[in-house]
C-alpha positions as a Python dict, from the first residue, in 0.01 Angstrom:
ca = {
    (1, 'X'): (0, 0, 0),
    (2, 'X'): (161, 366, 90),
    (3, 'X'): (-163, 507, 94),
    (4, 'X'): (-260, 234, 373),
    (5, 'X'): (14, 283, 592),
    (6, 'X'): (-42, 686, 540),
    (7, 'X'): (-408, 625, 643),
    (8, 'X'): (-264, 367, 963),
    (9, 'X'): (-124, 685, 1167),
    (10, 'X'): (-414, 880, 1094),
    (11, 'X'): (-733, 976, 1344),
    (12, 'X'): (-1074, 895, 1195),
    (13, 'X'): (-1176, 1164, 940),
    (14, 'X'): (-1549, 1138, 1042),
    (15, 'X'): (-1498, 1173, 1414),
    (16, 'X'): (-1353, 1450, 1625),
    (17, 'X'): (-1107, 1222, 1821),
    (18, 'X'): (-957, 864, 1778),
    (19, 'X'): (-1186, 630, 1595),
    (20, 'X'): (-1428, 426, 1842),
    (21, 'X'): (-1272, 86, 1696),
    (22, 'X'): (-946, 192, 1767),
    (23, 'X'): (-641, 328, 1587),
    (24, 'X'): (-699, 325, 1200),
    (25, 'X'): (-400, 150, 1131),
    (26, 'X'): (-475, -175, 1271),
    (27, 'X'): (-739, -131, 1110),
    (28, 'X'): (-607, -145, 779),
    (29, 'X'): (-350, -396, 847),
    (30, 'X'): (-614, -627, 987),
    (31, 'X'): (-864, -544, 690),
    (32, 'X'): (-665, -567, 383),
    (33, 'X'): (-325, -729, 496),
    (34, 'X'): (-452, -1019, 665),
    (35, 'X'): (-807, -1022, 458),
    (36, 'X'): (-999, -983, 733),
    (37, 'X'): (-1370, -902, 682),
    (38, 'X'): (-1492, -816, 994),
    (39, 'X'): (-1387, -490, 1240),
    (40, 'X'): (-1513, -410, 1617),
    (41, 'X'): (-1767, -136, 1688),
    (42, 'X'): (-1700, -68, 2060),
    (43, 'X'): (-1550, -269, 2338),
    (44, 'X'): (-1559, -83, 2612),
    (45, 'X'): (-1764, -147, 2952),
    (46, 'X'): (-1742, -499, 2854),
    (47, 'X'): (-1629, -715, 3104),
    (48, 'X'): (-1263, -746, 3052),
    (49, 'X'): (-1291, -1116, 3124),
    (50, 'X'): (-1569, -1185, 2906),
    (51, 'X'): (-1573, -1475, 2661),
    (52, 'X'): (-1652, -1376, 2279),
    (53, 'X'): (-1866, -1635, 2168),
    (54, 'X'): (-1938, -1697, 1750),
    (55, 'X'): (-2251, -1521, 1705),
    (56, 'X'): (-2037, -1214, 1785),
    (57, 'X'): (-1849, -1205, 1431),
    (58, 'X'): (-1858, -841, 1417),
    (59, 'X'): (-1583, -806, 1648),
    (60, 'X'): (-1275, -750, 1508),
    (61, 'X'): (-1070, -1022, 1762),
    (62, 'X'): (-1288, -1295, 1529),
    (63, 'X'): (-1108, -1250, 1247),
    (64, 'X'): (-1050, -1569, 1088),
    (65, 'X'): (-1285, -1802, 1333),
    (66, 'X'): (-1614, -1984, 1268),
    (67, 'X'): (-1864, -1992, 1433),
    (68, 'X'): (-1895, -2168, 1774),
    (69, 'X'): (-1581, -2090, 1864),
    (70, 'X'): (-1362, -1856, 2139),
    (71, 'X'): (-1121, -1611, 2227),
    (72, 'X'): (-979, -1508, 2544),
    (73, 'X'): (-802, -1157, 2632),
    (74, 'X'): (-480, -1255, 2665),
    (75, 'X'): (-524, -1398, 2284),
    (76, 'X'): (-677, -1104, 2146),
    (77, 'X'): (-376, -928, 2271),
    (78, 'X'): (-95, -1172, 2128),
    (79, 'X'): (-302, -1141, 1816),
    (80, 'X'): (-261, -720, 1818),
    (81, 'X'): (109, -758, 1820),
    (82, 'X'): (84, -1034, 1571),
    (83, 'X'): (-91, -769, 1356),
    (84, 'X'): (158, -525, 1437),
    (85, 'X'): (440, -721, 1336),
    (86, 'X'): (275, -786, 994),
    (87, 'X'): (241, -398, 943),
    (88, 'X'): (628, -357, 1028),
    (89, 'X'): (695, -648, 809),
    (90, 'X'): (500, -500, 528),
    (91, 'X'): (659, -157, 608),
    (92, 'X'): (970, -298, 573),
    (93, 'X'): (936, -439, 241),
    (94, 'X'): (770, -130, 100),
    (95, 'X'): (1093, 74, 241),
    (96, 'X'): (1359, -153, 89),
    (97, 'X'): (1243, -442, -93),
    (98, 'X'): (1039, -241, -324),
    (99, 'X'): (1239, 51, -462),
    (100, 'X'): (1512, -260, -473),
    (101, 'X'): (1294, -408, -702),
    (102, 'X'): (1221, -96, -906),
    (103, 'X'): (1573, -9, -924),
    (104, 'X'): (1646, -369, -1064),
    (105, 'X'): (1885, -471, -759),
    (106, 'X'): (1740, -820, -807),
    (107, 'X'): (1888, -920, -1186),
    (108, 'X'): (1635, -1009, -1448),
    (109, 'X'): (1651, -1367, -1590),
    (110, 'X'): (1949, -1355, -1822),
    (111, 'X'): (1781, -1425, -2132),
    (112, 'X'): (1490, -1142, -2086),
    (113, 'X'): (1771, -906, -1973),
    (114, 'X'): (1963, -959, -2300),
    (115, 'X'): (1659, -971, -2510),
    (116, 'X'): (1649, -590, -2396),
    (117, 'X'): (1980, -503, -2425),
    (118, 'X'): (2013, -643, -2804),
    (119, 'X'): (1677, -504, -2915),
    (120, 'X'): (1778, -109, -2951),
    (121, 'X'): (2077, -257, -3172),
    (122, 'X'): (1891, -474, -3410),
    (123, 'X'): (1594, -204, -3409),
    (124, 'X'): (1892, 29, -3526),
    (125, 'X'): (2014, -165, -3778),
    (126, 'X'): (1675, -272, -3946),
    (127, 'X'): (1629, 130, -3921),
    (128, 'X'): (1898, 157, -4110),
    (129, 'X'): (1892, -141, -4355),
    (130, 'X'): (1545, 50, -4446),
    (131, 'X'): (1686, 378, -4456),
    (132, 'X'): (1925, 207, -4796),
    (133, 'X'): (1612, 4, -4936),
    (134, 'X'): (1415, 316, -4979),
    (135, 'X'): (1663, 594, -5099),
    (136, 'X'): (1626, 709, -5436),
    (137, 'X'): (1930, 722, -5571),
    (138, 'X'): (2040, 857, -5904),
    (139, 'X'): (2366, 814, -6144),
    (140, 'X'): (2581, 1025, -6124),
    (141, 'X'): (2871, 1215, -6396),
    (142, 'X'): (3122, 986, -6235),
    (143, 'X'): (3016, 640, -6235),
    (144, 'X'): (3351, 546, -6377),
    (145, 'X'): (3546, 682, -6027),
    (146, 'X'): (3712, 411, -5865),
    (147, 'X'): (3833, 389, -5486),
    (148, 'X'): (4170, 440, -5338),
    (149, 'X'): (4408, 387, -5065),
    (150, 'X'): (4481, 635, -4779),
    (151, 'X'): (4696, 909, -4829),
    (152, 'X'): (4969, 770, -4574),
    (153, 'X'): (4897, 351, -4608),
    (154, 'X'): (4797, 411, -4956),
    (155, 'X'): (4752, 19, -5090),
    (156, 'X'): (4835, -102, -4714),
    (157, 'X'): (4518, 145, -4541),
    (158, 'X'): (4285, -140, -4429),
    (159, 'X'): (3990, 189, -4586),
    (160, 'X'): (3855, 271, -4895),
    (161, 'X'): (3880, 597, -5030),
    (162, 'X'): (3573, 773, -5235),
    (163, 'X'): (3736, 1104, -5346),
    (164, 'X'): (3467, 1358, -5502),
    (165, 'X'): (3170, 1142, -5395),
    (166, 'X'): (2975, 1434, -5432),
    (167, 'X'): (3140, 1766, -5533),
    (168, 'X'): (3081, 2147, -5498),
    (169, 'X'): (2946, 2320, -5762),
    (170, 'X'): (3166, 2559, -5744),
    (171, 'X'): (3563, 2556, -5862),
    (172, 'X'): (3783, 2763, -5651),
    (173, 'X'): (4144, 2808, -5794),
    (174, 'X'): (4447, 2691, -5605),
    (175, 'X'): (4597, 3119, -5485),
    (176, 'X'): (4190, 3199, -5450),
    (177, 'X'): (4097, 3115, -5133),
    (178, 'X'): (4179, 2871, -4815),
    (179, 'X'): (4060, 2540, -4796),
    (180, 'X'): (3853, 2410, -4490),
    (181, 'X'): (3932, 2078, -4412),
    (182, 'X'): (3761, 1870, -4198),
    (183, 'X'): (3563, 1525, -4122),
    (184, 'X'): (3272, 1374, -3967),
    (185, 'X'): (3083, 1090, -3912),
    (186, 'X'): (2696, 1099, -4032),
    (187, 'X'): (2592, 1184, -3668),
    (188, 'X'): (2745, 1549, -3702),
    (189, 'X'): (2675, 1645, -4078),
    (190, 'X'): (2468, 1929, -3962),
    (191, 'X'): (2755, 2070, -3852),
    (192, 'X'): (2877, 2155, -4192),
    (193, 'X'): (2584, 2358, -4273),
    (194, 'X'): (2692, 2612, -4021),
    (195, 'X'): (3057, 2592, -4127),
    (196, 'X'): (2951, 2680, -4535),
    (197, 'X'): (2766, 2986, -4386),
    (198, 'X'): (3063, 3142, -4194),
    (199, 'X'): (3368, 3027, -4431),
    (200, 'X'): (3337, 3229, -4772),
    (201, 'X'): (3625, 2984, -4938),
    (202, 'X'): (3596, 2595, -5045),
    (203, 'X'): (3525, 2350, -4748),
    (204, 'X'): (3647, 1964, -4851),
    (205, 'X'): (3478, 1740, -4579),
    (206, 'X'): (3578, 1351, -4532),
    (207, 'X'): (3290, 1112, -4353),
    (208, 'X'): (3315, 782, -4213),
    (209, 'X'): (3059, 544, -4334),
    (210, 'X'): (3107, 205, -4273),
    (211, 'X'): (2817, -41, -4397),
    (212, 'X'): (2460, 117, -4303),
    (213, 'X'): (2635, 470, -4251),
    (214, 'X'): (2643, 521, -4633),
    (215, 'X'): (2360, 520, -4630),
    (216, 'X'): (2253, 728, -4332),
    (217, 'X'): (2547, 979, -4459),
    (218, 'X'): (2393, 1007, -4805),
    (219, 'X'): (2058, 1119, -4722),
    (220, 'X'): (2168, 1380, -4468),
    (221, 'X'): (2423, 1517, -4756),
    (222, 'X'): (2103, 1531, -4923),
    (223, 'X'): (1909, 1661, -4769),
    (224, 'X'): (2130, 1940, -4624),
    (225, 'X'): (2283, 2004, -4970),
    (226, 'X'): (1859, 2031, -5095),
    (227, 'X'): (1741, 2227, -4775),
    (228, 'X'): (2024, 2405, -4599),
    (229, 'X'): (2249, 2694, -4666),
    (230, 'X'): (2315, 2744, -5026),
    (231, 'X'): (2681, 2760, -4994),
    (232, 'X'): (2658, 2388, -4867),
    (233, 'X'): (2545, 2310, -5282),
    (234, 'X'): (2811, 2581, -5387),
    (235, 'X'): (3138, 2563, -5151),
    (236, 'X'): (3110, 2176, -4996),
    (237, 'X'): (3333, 1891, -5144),
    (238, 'X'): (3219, 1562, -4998),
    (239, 'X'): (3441, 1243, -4976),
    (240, 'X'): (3350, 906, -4847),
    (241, 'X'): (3556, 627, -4667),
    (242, 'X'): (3513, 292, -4522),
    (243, 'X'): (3715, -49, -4395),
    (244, 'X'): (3755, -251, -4637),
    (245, 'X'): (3581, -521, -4470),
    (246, 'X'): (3250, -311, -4371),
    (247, 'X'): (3180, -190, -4756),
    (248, 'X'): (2880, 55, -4802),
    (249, 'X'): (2552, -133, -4761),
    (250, 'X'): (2483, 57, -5117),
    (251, 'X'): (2580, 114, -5412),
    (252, 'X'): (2859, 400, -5362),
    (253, 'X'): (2849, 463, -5705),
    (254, 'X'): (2531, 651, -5681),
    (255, 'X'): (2418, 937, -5499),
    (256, 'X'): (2102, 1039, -5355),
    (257, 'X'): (1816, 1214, -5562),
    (258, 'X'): (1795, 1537, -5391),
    (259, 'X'): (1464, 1610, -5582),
    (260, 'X'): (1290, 1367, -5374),
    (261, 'X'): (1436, 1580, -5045),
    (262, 'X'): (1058, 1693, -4816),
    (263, 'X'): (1215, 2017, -4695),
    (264, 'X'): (916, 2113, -4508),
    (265, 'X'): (990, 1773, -4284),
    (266, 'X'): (1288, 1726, -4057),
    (267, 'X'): (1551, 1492, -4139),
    (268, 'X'): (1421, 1133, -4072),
    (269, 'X'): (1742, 931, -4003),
    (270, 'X'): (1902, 1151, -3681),
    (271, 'X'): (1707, 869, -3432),
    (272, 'X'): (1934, 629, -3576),
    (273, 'X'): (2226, 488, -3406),
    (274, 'X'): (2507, 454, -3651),
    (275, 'X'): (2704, 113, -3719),
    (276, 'X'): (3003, 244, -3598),
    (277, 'X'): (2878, 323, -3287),
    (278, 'X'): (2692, -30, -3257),
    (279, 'X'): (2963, -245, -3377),
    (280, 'X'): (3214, 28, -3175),
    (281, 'X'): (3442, 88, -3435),
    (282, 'X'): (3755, 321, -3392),
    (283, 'X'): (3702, 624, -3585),
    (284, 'X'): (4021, 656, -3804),
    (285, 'X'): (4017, 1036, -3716),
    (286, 'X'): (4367, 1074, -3885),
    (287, 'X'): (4293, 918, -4201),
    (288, 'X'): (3983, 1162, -4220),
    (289, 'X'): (4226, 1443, -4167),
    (290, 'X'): (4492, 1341, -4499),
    (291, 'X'): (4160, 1290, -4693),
    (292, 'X'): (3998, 1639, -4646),
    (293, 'X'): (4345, 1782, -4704),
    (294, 'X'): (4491, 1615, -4986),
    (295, 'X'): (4152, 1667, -5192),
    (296, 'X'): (4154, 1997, -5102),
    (297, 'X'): (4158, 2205, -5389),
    (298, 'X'): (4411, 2507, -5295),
    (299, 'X'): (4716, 2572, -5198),
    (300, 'X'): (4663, 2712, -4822),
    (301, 'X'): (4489, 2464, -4617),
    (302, 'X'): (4284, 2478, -4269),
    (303, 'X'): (4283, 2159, -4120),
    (304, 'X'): (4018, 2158, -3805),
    (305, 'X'): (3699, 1989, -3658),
    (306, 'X'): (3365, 2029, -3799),
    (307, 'X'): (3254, 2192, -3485),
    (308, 'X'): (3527, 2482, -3503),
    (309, 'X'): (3343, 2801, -3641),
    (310, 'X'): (3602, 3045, -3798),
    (311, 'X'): (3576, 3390, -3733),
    (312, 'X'): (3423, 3637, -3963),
    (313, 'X'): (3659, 3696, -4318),
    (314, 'X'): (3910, 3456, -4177),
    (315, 'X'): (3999, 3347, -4534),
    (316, 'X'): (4024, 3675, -4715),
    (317, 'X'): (4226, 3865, -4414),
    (318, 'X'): (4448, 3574, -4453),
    (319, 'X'): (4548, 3544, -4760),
    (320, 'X'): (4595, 3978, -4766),
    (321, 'X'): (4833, 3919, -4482),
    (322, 'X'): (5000, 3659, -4747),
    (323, 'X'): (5045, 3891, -5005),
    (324, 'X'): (5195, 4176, -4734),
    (325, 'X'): (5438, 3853, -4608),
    (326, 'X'): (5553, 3841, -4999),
    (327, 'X'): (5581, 4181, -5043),
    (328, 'X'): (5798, 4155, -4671),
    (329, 'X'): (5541, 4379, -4483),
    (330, 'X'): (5573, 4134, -4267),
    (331, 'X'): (5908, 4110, -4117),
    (332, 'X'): (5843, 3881, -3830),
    (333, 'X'): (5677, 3601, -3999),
    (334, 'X'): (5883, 3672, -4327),
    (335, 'X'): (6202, 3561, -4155),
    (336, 'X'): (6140, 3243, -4021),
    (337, 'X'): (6099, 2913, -4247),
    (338, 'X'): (5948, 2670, -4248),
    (339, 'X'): (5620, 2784, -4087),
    (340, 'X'): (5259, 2740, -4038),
    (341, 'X'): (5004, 2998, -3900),
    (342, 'X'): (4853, 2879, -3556),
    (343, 'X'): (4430, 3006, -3587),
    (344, 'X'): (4401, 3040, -3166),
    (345, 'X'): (4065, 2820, -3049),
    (346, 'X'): (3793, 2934, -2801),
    (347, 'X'): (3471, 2787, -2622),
    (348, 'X'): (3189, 2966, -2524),
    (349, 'X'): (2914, 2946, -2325),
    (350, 'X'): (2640, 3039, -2582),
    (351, 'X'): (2697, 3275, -2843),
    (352, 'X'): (2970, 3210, -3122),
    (353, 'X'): (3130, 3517, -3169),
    (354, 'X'): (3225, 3671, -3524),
    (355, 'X'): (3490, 3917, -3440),
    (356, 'X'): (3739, 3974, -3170),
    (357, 'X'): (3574, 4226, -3058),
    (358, 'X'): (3305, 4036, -2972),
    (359, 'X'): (3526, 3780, -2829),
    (360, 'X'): (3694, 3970, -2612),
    (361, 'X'): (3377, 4093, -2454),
    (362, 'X'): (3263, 3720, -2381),
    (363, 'X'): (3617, 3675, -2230),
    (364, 'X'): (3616, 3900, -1963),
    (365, 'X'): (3236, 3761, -1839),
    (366, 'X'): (3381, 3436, -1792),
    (367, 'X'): (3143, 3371, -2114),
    (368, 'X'): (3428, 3241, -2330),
    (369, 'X'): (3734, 3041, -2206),
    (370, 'X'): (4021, 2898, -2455),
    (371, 'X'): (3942, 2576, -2636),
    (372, 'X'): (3962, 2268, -2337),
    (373, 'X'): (4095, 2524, -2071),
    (374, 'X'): (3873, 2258, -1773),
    (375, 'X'): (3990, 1933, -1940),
    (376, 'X'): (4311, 1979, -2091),
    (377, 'X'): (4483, 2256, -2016),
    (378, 'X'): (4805, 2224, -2216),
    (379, 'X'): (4626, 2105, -2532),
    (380, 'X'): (4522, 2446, -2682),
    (381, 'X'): (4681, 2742, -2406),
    (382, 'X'): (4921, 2911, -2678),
    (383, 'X'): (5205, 3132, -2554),
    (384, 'X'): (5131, 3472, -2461),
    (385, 'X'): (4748, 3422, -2453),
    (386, 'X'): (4703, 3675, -2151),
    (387, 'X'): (4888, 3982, -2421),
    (388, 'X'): (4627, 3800, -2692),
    (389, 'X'): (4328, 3867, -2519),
    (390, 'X'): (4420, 4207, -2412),
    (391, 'X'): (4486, 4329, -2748),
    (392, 'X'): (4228, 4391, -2971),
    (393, 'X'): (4395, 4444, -3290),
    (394, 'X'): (4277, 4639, -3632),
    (395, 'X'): (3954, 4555, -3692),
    (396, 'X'): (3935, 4362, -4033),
    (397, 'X'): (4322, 4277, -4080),
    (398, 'X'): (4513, 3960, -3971),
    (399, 'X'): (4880, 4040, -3831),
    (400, 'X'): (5151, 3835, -3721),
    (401, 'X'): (5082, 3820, -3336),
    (402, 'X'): (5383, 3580, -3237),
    (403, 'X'): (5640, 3357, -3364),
    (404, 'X'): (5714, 3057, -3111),
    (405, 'X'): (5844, 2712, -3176),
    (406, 'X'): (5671, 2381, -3004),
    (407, 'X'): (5917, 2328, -2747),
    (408, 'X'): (5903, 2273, -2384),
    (409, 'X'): (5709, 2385, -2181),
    (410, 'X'): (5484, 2412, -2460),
    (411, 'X'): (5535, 2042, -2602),
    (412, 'X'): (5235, 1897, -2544),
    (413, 'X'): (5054, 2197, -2685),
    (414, 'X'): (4819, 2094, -3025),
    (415, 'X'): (4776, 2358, -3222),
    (416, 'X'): (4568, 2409, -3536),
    (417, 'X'): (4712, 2583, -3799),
    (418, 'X'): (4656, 2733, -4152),
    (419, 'X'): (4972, 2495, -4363),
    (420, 'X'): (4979, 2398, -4701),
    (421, 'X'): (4947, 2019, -4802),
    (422, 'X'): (5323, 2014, -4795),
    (423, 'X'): (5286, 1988, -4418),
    (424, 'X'): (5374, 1610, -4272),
    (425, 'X'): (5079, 1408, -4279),
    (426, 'X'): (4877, 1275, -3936),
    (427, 'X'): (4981, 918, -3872),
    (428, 'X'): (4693, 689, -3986),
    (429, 'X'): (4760, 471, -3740),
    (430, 'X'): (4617, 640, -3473),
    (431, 'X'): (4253, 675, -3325),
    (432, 'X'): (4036, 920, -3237),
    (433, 'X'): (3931, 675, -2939),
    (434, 'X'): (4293, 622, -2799),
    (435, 'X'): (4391, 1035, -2785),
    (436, 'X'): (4720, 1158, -2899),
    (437, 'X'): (4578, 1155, -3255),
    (438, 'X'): (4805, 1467, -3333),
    (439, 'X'): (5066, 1427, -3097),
    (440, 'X'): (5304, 1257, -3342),
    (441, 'X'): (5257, 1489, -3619),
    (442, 'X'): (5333, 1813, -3373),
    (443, 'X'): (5651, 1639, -3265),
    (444, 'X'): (5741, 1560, -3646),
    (445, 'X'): (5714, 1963, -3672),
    (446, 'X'): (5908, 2039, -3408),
    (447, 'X'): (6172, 1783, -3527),
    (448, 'X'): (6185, 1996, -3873),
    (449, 'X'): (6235, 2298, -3659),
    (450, 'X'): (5890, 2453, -3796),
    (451, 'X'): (5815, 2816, -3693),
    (452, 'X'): (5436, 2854, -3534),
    (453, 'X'): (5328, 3166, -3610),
    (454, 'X'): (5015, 3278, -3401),
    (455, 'X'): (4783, 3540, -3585),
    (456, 'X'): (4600, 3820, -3463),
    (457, 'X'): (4223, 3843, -3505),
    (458, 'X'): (4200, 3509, -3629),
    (459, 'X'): (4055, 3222, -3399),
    (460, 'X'): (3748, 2952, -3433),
    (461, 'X'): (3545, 2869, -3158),
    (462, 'X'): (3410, 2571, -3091),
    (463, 'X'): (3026, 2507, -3088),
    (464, 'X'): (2821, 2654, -2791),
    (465, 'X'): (2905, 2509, -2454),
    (466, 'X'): (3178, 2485, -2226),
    (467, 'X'): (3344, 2153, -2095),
    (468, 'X'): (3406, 2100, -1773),
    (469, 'X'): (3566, 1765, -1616),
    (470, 'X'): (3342, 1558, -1432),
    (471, 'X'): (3444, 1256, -1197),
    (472, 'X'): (3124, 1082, -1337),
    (473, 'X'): (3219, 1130, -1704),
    (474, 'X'): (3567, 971, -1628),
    (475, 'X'): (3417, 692, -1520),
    (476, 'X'): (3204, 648, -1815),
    (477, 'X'): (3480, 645, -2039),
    (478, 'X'): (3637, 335, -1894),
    (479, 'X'): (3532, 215, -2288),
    (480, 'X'): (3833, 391, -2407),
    (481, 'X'): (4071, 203, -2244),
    (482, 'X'): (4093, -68, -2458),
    (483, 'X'): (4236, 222, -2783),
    (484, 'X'): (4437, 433, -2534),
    (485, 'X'): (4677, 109, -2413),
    (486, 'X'): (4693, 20, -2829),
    (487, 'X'): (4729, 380, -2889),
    (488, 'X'): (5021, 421, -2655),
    (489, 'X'): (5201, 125, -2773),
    (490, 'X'): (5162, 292, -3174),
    (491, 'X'): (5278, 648, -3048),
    (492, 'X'): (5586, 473, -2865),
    (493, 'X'): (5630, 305, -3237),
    (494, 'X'): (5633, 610, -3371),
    (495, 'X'): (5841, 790, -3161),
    (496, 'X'): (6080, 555, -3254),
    (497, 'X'): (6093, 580, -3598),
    (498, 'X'): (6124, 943, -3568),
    (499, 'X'): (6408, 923, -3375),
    (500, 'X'): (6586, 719, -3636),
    (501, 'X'): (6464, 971, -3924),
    (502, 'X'): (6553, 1276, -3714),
    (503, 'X'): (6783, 1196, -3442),
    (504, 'X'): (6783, 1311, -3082),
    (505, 'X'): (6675, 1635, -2942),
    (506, 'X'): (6652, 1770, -2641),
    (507, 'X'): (6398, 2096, -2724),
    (508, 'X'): (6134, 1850, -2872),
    (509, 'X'): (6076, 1655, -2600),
    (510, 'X'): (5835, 1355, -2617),
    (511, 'X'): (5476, 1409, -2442),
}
């Protein structure tokens, strides 16, 4: 229809002038709006007055009349403004009614709009429901391993707890090295590939796998324990959890044949939406976080995300700087107790750096900004970052940078820290979904009077790509609302109890 009205405003293309008949766009509207089948040759040096009789049915003014019968001027000219109307009608509807229509102002029937919106769900699931039918899975040397509480809840958690589902290879002893602790869900296992490759100590990872997401979890494990990084086979401990009511659509007993594992193919299950994400489940991000720790197999501990990359030797120069702390090399973080070692966190904008160095350079290009600087400024600014990033340090060593203490104005500030798993635990009562996950267990520290001691040359940045607050993306996340107000109401709980345990203060003020 476009390409008529385009053609309407148009001269004739064989002629050097206006068409003979007439402009082309009446025309077109007479032709193939009103399905006319006849269009006038040439009118002029007619008589103006002249009666058009039904033999002439080549004249476009007979459009729609038999023959026998008659037109007069005055209606051929009512009828060229009827046409006209039509075309403006027509326009009209092309203009608004149409890209209406394929913008889906108008609402589908309700039953063939929620026919679409429920078939991407149930395709999922089926997806997945396949995905457990046709794993082969294998016995394992601990068949006999039976599930747990949480480490805070214990018998009370409303999860299961699968310690050791699937191992490392590798024993590390408890003064050897630092333990990375972290969790996922199955969508971001791939994550822990890159982790294995830039931490040279254990790594003890918790994932979230209600119903289908065993499933999906246990053949990426698989196949990123068959065909990734070595150190994934060697260094990686993997636990599993789940609600109680949303048990593994498998048998968790088992794991995954990684024989069977097509490395030259790419991992078949990332297209599939998880059941936690279809059935919107709260991710229990705290319980994740006691999991990974207590299993952890060391004594020093590095509880973080599984998209924080540590910087290069962060495990090693750390546990020197340990032995020159014992040996009271280092006075400043020697004499304060109790205390934890705040690991400063980064973004960038493309490349992770491995040293400071490196960093530093990516700093001053506006390349690398400190972790949430555009969306939450007071999570992750530590004291003194503008002396941080102007001091590059000894290359290969770890020093005592600062000691500060989590108190105003720096009381909503979240760091993460190197601790051991003497620490206070995250409150499993909290979401990931509702914020303020760590909020609680910050103020517990600061109730203790804990000592935050900020290293030098140590940091993790997170994967590439810097976030930036976006009006549009507050909007979409209208979903949380629901787990922020239940959130809030738990954290007020909390606070609460704390007050009892602890008392009053006035330097650890409540965010």
């Amino acid at each position: 229809m476009s390409a008529v009205l385009a053609r309407a405003v148009s001269y004739d293309d064989n002629v050097g002038g206006p068409s003979a008949a007439g402009p082309t766009w009446r025309r077109a509207v007479m032709g193939l709006n009103l399905q006319c089948g006849s269009r006038v040759h040439d009118t002029r040096g007619r008589n103006q007055s002249q009666v058009v009789v039904g033999g002439e049915q080549d004249k476009w003014w007979a459009c729609g009349r038999g023959s026998g019968m008659a037109w007069t001027r005055s209606w051929r000219r009512w009828q060229r403004w009827a046409c006209l109307g039509a075309a403006v009608v027509v326009s009209a509807w092309l203009l608004l009614a149409a890209p209406c229509a394929l913008l889906a102002c108008p609402p589908r029937d309700p039953a063939e709009a929620a026919a679409a919106a429920t078939h991407q769900p149930h395709r999922d699931r089926d997806a997945a429901l396949l995905v457990c039918s046709t794993l082969s899975f294998t016995t394992t040397d601990h068949q006999q391993r039976q599930t747990q509480g949480s480490p805070q809840l214990d018998k009370d958690s409303p999860y299961n707890v699968l310690y050791e589902w699937l191992p490392a290879s590798r024993s590390f002893g408890a003064n050897e090295s630092v333990s990375y602790t972290t969790h996922t869900t199955p969508e971001m296992i791939s994550h822990v590939g890159e982790l294995a490759t830039r931490w040279s100590g254990p790594l003890s990872v918790a994932v979230f796998v209600p119903y289908t997401d065993f499933c999906l979890a246990a053949a990426r494990v698989a196949y990123l324990r068959a065909c990734g990084p070595v150190e994934v086979r060697e260094q990686v401990s993997w636990h599993f959890f789940w609600p109680r009511d949303s048990p593994p659509a498998a048998d968790w007993h088992l794991i995954v044949d990684e024989k069977t594992c097509d490395c030259n193919a790419e991992e078949t299950t990332a297209s599939i939406r998880t059941f936690r994400t279809l059935e919107v489940l709260p991710y229990p991000v705290n319980v994740a976080r006691n999991i990974a720790r207590t299993a952890a197999s060391t004594w020093y501990v590095l509880p973080s995300d599984v998209e924080l990359y540590p910087s290069e030797g962060l495990a090693q120069q750390f546990l020197t700087m340990i032995s020159r702390i014992t040996e009271g090399l280092e006075v400043r973080a020697a004499s304060v107790s109790p205390r934890v070692y705040v690991v400063p966190v980064f973004e960038v904008a493309s490349t992770v750096p491995a040293t400071k160095e490196e960093l530093l350079q990516q700093y001053h290009r506006h390349d690398a900004v400190y972790f949430h600087r555009h969306v939450c400024a007071h999570c992750q600014r530590f004291p003194a970052i503008a002396e941080w990033i102007t001091q590059p340090g000894t290359p290969g060593t770890i020093k005592t940078f600062s000691v500060v203490k989590r108190e105003f104005p720096y009381h909503r500030w979240e760091p993460i820290y190197i601790c051991t798993k003497q620490e206070p635990l995250y409150d499993e009562r909290l979401s990931w979904e509702g914020l303020q996950d760590k909020m609680t267990q910050m103020h517990e520290l600061c109730l203790q009077e804990y000592n935050l001691v900020i290293l030098d040359r140590a940091f993790l940045v997170h994967a590439p790509g810097i976030k930036r607050r976006s009006k549009s993306k507050t909007k979409d996340e209208t979903w949380r609302e629901p787990f922020v107000i239940k959130n809030s109401k738990i954290y007020d709980q909390i606070m609460e109890e704390m007050q009892k345990k602890y008392g009053h203060s006035e330097k650890c003020r409540r965010h």
